[in-house]
PDB file of C-alpha atoms in Angstrom:
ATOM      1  CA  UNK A   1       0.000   0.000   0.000  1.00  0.00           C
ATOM      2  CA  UNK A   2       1.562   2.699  -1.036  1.00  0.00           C
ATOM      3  CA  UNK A   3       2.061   5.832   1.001  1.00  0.00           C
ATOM      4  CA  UNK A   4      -0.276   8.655   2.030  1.00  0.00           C
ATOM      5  CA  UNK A   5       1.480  12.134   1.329  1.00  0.00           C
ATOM      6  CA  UNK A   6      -0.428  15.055   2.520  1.00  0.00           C
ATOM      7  CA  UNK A   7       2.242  17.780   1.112  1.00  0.00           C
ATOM      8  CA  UNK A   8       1.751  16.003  -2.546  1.00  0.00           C
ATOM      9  CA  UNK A   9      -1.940  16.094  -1.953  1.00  0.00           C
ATOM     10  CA  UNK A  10      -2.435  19.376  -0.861  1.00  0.00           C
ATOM     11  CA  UNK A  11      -0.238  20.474  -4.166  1.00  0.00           C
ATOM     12  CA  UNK A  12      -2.584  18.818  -6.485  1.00  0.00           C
ATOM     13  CA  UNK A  13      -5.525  19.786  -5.234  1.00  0.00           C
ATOM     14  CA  UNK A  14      -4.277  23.126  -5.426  1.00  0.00           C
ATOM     15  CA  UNK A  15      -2.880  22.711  -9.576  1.00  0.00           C
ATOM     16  CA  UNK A  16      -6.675  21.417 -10.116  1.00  0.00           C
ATOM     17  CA  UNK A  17      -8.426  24.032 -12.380  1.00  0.00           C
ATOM     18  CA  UNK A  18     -11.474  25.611 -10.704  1.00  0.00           C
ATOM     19  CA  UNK A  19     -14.357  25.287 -13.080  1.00  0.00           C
ATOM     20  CA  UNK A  20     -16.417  28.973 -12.587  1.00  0.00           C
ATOM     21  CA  UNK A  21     -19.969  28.481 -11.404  1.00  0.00           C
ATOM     22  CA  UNK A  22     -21.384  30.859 -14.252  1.00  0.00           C
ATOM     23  CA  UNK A  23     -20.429  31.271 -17.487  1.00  0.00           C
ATOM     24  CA  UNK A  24     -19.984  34.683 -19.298  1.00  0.00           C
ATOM     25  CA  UNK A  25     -23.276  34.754 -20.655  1.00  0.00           C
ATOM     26  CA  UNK A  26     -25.267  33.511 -17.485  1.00  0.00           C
ATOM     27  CA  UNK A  27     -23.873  36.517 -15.677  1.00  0.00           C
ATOM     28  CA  UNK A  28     -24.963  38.869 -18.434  1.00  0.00           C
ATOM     29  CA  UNK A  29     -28.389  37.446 -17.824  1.00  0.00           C
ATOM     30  CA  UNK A  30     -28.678  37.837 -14.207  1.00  0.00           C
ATOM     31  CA  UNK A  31     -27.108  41.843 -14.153  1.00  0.00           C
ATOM     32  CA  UNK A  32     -29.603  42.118 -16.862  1.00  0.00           C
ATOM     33  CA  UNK A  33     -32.314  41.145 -14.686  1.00  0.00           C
ATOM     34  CA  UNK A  34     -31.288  42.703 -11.725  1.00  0.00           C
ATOM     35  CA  UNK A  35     -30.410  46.181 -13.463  1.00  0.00           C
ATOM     36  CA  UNK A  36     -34.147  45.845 -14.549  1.00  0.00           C
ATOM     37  CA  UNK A  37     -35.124  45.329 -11.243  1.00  0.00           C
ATOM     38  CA  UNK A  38     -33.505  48.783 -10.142  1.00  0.00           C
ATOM     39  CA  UNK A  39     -34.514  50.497 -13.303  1.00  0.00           C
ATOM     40  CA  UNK A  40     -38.218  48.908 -11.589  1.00  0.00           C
ATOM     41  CA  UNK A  41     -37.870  50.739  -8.427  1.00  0.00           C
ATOM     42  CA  UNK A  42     -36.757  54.317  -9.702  1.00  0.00           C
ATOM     43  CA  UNK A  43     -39.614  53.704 -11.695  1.00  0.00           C
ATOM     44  CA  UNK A  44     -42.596  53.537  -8.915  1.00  0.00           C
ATOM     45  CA  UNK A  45     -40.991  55.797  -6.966  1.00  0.00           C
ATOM     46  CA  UNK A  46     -41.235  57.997  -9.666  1.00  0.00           C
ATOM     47  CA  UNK A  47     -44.958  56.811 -10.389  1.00  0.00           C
ATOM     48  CA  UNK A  48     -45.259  57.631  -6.594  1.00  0.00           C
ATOM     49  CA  UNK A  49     -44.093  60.995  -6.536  1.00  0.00           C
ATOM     50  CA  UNK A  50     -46.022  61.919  -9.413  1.00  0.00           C
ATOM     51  CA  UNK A  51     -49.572  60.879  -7.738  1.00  0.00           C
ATOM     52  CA  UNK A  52     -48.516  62.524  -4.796  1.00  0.00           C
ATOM     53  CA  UNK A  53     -47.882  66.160  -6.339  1.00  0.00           C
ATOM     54  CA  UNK A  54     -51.040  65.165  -8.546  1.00  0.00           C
ATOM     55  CA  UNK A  55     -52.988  64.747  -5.280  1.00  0.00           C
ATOM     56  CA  UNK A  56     -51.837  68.217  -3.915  1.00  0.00           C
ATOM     57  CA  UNK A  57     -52.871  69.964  -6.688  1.00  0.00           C
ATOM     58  CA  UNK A  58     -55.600  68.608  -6.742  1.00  0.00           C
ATOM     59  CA  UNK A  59     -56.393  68.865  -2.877  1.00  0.00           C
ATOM     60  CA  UNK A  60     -55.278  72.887  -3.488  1.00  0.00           C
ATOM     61  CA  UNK A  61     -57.374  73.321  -6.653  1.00  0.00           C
ATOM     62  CA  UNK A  62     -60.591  72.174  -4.984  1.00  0.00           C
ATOM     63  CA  UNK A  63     -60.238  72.134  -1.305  1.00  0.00           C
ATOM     64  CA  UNK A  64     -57.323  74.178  -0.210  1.00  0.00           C
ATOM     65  CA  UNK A  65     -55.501  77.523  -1.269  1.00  0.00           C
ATOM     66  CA  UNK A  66     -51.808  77.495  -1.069  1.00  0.00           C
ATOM     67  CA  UNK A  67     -51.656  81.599  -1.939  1.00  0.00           C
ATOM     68  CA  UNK A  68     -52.330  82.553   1.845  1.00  0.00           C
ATOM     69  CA  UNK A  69     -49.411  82.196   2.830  1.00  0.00           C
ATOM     70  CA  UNK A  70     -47.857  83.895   0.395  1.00  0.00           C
ATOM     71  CA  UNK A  71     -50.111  86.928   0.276  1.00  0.00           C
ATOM     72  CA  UNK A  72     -49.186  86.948   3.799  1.00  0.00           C
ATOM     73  CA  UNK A  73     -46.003  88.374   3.170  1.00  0.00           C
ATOM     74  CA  UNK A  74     -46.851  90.492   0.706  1.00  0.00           C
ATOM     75  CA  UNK A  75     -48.962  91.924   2.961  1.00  0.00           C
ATOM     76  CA  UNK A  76     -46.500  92.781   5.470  1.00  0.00           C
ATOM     77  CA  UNK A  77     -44.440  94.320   2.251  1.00  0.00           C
ATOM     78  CA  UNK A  78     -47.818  96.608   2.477  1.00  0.00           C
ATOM     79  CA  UNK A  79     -49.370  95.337  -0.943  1.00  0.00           C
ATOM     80  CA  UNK A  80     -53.052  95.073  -0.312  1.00  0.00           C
ATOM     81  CA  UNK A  81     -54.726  91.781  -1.329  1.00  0.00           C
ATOM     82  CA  UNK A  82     -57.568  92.550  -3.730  1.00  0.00           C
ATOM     83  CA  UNK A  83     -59.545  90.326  -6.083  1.00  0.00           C
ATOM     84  CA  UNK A  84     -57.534  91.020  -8.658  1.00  0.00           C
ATOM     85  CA  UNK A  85     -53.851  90.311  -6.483  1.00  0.00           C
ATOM     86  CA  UNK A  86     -55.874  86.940  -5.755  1.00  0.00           C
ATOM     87  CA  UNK A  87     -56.557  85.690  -8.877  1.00  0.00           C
ATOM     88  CA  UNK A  88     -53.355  87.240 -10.664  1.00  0.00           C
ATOM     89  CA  UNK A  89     -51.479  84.699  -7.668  1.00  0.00           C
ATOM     90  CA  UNK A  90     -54.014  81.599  -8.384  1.00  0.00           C
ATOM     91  CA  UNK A  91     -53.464  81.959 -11.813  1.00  0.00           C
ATOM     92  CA  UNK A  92     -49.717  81.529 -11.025  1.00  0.00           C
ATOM     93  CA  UNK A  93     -49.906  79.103  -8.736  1.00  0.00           C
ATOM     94  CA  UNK A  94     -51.605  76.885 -11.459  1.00  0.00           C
ATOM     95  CA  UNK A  95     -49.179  77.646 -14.334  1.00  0.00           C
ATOM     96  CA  UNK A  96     -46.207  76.208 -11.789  1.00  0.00           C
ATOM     97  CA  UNK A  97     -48.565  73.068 -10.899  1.00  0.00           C
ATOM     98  CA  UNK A  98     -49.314  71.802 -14.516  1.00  0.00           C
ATOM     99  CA  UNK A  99     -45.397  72.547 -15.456  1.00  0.00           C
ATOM    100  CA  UNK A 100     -44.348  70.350 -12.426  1.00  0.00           C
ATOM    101  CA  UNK A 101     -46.912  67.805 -13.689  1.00  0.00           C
ATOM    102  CA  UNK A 102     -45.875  67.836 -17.244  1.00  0.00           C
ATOM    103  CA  UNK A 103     -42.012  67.462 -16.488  1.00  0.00           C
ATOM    104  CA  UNK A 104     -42.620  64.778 -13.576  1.00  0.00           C
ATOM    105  CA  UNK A 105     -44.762  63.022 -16.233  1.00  0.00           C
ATOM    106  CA  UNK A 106     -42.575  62.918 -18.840  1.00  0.00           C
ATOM    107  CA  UNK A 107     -39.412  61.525 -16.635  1.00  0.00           C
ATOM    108  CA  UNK A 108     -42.326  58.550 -15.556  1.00  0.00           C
ATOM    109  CA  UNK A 109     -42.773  58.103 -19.083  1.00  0.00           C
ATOM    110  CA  UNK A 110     -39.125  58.502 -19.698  1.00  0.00           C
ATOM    111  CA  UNK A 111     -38.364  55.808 -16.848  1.00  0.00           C
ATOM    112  CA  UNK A 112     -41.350  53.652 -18.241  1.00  0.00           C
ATOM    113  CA  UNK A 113     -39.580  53.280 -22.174  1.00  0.00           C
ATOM    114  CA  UNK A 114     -35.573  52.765 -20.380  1.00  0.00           C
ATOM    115  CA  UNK A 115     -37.398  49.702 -18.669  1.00  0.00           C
ATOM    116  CA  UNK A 116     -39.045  48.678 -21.174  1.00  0.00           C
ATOM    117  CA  UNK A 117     -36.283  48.582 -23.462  1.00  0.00           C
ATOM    118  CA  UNK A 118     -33.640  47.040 -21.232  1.00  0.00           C
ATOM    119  CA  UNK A 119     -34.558  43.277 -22.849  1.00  0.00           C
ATOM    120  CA  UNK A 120     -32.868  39.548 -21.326  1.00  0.00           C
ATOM    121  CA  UNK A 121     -32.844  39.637 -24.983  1.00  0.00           C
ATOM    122  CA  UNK A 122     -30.423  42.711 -25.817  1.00  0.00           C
ATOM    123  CA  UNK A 123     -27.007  41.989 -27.140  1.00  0.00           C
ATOM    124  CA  UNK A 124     -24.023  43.717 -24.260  1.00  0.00           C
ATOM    125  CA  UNK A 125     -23.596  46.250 -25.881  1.00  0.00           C
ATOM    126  CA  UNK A 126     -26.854  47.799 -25.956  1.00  0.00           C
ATOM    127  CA  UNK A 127     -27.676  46.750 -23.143  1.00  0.00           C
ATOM    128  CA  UNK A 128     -24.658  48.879 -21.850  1.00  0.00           C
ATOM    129  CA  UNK A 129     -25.601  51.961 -23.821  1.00  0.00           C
ATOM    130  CA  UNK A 130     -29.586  51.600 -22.142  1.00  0.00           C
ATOM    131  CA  UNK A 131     -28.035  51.580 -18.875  1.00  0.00           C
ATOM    132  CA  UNK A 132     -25.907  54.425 -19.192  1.00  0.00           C
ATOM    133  CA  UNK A 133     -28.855  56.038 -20.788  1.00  0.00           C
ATOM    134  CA  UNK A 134     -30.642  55.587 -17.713  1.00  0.00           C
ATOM    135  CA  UNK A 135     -28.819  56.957 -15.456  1.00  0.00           C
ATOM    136  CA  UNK A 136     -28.232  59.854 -17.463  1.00  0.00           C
ATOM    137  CA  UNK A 137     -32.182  60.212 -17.516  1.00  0.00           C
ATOM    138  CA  UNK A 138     -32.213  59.969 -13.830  1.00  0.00           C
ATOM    139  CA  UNK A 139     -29.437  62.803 -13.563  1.00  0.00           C
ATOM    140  CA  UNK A 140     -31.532  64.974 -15.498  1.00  0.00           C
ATOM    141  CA  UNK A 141     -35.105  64.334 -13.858  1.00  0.00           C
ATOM    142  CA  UNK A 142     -32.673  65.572 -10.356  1.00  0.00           C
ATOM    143  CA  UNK A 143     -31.599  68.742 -12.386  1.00  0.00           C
ATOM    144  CA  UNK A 144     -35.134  69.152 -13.629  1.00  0.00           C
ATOM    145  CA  UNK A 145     -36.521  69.364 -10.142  1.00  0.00           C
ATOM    146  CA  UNK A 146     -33.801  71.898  -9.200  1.00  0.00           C
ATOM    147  CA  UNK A 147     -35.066  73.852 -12.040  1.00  0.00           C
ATOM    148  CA  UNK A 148     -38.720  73.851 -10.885  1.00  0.00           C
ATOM    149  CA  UNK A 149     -37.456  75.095  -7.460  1.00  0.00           C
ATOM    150  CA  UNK A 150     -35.505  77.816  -8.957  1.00  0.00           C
ATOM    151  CA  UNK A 151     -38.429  78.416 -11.256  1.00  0.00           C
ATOM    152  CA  UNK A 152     -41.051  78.958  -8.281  1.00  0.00           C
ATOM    153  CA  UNK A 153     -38.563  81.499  -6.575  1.00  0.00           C
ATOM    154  CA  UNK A 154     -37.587  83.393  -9.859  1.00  0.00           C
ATOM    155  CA  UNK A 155     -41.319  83.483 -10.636  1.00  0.00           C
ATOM    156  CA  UNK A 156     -42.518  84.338  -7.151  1.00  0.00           C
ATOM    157  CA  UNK A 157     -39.986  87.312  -7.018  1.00  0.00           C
ATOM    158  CA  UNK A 158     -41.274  88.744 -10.333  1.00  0.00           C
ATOM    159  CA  UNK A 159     -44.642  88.897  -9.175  1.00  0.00           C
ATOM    160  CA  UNK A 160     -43.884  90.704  -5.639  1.00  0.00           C
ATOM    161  CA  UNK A 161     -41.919  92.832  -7.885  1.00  0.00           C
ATOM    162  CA  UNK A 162     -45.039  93.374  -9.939  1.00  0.00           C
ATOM    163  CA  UNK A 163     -47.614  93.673  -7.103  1.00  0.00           C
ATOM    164  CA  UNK A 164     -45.044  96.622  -5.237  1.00  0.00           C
ATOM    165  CA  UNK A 165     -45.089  98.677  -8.990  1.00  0.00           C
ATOM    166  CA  UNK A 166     -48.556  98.091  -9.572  1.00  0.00           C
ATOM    167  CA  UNK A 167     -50.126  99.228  -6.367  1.00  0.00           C
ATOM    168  CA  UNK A 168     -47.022 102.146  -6.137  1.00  0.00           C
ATOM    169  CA  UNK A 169     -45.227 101.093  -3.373  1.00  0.00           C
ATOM    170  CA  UNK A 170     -41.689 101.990  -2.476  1.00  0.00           C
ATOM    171  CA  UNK A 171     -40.028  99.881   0.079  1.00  0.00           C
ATOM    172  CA  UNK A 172     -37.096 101.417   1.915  1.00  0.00           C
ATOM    173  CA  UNK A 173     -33.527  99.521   0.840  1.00  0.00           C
ATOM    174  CA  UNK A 174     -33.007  97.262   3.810  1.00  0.00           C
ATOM    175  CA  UNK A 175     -36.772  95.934   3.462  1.00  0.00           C
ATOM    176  CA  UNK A 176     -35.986  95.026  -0.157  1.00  0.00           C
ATOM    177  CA  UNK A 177     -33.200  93.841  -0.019  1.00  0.00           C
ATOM    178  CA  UNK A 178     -34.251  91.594   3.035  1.00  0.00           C
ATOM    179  CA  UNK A 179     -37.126  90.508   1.354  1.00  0.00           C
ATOM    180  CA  UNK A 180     -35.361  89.100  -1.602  1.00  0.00           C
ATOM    181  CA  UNK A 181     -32.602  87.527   0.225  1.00  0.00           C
ATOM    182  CA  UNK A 182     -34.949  85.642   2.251  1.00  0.00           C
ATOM    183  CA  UNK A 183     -36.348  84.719  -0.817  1.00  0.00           C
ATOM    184  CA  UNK A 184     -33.235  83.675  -2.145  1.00  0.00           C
ATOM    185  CA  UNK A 185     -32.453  81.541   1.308  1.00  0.00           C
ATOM    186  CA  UNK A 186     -35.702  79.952   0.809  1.00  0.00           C
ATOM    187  CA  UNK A 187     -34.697  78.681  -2.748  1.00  0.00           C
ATOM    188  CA  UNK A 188     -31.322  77.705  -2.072  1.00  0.00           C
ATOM    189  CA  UNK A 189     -32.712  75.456   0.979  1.00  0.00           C
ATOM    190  CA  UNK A 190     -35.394  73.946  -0.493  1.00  0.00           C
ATOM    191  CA  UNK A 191     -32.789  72.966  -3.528  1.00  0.00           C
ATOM    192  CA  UNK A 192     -30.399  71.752  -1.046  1.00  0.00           C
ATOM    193  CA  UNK A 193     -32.942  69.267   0.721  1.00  0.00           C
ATOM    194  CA  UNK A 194     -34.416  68.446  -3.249  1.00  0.00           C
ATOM    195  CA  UNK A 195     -30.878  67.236  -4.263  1.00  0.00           C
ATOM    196  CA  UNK A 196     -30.348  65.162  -0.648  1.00  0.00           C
ATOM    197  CA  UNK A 197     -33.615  63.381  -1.041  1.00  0.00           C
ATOM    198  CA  UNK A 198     -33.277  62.897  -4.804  1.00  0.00           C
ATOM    199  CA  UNK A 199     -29.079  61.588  -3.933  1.00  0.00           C
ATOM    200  CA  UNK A 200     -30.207  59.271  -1.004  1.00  0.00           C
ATOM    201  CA  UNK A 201     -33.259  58.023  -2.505  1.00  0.00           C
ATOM    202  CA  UNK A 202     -32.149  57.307  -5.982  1.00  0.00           C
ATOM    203  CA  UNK A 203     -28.432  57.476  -5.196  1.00  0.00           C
ATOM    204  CA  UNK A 204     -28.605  54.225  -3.619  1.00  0.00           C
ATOM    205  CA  UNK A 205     -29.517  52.754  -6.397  1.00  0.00           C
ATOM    206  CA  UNK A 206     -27.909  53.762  -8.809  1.00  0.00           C
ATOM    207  CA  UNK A 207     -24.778  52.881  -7.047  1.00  0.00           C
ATOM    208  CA  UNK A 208     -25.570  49.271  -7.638  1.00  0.00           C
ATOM    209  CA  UNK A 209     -26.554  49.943 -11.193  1.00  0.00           C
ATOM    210  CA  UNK A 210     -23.305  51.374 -11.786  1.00  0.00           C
ATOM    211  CA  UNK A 211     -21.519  48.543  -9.942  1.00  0.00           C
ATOM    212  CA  UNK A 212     -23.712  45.703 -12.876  1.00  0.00           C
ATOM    213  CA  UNK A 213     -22.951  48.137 -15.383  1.00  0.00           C
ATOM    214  CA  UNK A 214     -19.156  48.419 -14.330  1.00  0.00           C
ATOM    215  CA  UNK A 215     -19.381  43.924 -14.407  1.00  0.00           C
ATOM    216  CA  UNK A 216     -21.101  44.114 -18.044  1.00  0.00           C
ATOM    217  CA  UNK A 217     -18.123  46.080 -19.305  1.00  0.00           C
ATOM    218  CA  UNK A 218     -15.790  43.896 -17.782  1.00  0.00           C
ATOM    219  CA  UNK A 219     -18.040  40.757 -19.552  1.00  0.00           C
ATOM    220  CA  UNK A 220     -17.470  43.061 -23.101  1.00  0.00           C
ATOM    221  CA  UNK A 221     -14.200  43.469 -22.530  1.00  0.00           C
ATOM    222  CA  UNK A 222     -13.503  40.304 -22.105  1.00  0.00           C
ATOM    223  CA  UNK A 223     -15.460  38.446 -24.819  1.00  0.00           C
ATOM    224  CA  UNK A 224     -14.007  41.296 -27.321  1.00  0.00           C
TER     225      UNK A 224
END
């Protein structure tokens, strides 16, 4: 019987080839599924926060009226709220709303054809290029909503600025120029909590698309 030598076994064992659990092509199949998964989630959260500014619109078109507190100030600014003030404000107020809806709307829609187009079907390299594609889309639909906040501040100011000309009044400099840098505070806040919310909740996941998209290249590169 010949003898057992552990050293000589250990060395072979170790020379042995170690087959890989997944080929090439499995692995492309299972970042493609998961990436759709992701693509999945941006995509009802999106659906989500478009019924949710549909419902406050709503709620403030037929039950509520978001210009009080507004007028509020411009009251204190000594502008006197008559009818016409009012409805000059609601009429504002509405123009912002259905631009918010019709930008959200078209990012859902946006989201809505990237998912639909990322395929188990799709050859690497397109499925690379929808990815990327993606995430740019998601960049921008972040960017967008920064616009709509600078939008509502830009668009606010104008009409204070309107309301003081129209009704004559001259506000000493201090007041002024208090009133539109707390104006300006106001924007650059609300931008600054739009772009956490937007980086945590979608940032998160688009770090783990990046990381399949990152493996998919490697899976190119290396079949190419």
């Amino acid at each position: 019987m010949p003898e057992f030598n552990i050293d000589q076994f250990k060395k072979t064992w170790q020379e042995q080839a170690i087959q890989p659990k997944y080929n090439s092509d499995e692995i492309r199949l299972m970042l493609n599924k998961s990436s759709r998964n992701y693509i999945k989630y941006i995509l009802g959260i999106s659906i989500a926060e478009f019924l949710v500014i549909l419902g406050m619109n709503f709620y403030y078109i037929f039950l509520g009226d978001d210009t009080n507190s507004y007028l509020n100030i411009l009251e204190k600014l000594g502008v006197k709220n008559n009818a016409d003030l009012i409805a000059d404000l609601s009429h504002l107020y509405f123009v912002l709303k259905v631009i918010s809806l019709i930008l959200t709307g078209f990012f859902v829609f946006k989201f809505y054809k990237n998912y639909k187009h990322i395929k188990i079907e799709s050859n690497l390299t397109k499925l690379i290029l929808q990815i990327i594609k993606f995430k740019n889309t998601v960049n921008y639909f972040i960017l967008a909503n920064v616009f709509l906040i600078i939008l509502y501040t830009i668009a606010l100011g104008i009409f204070a600025s309107w309301a003081l000309s129209n009704q004559n009044i001259t506000l000493t400099h201090p007041t002024l120029v208090g009133f539109y840098v707390g104006l300006l505070l106001m924007m650059i806040l609300s931008v600054v909590l739009i772009w956490v919310y937007y980086r945590i909740v979608y940032g998160i996941i688009l770090k783990k698309l990046g990381k399949n998209l990152e493996e998919l290249q490697k899976i190119e590169l290396g079949q190419s």
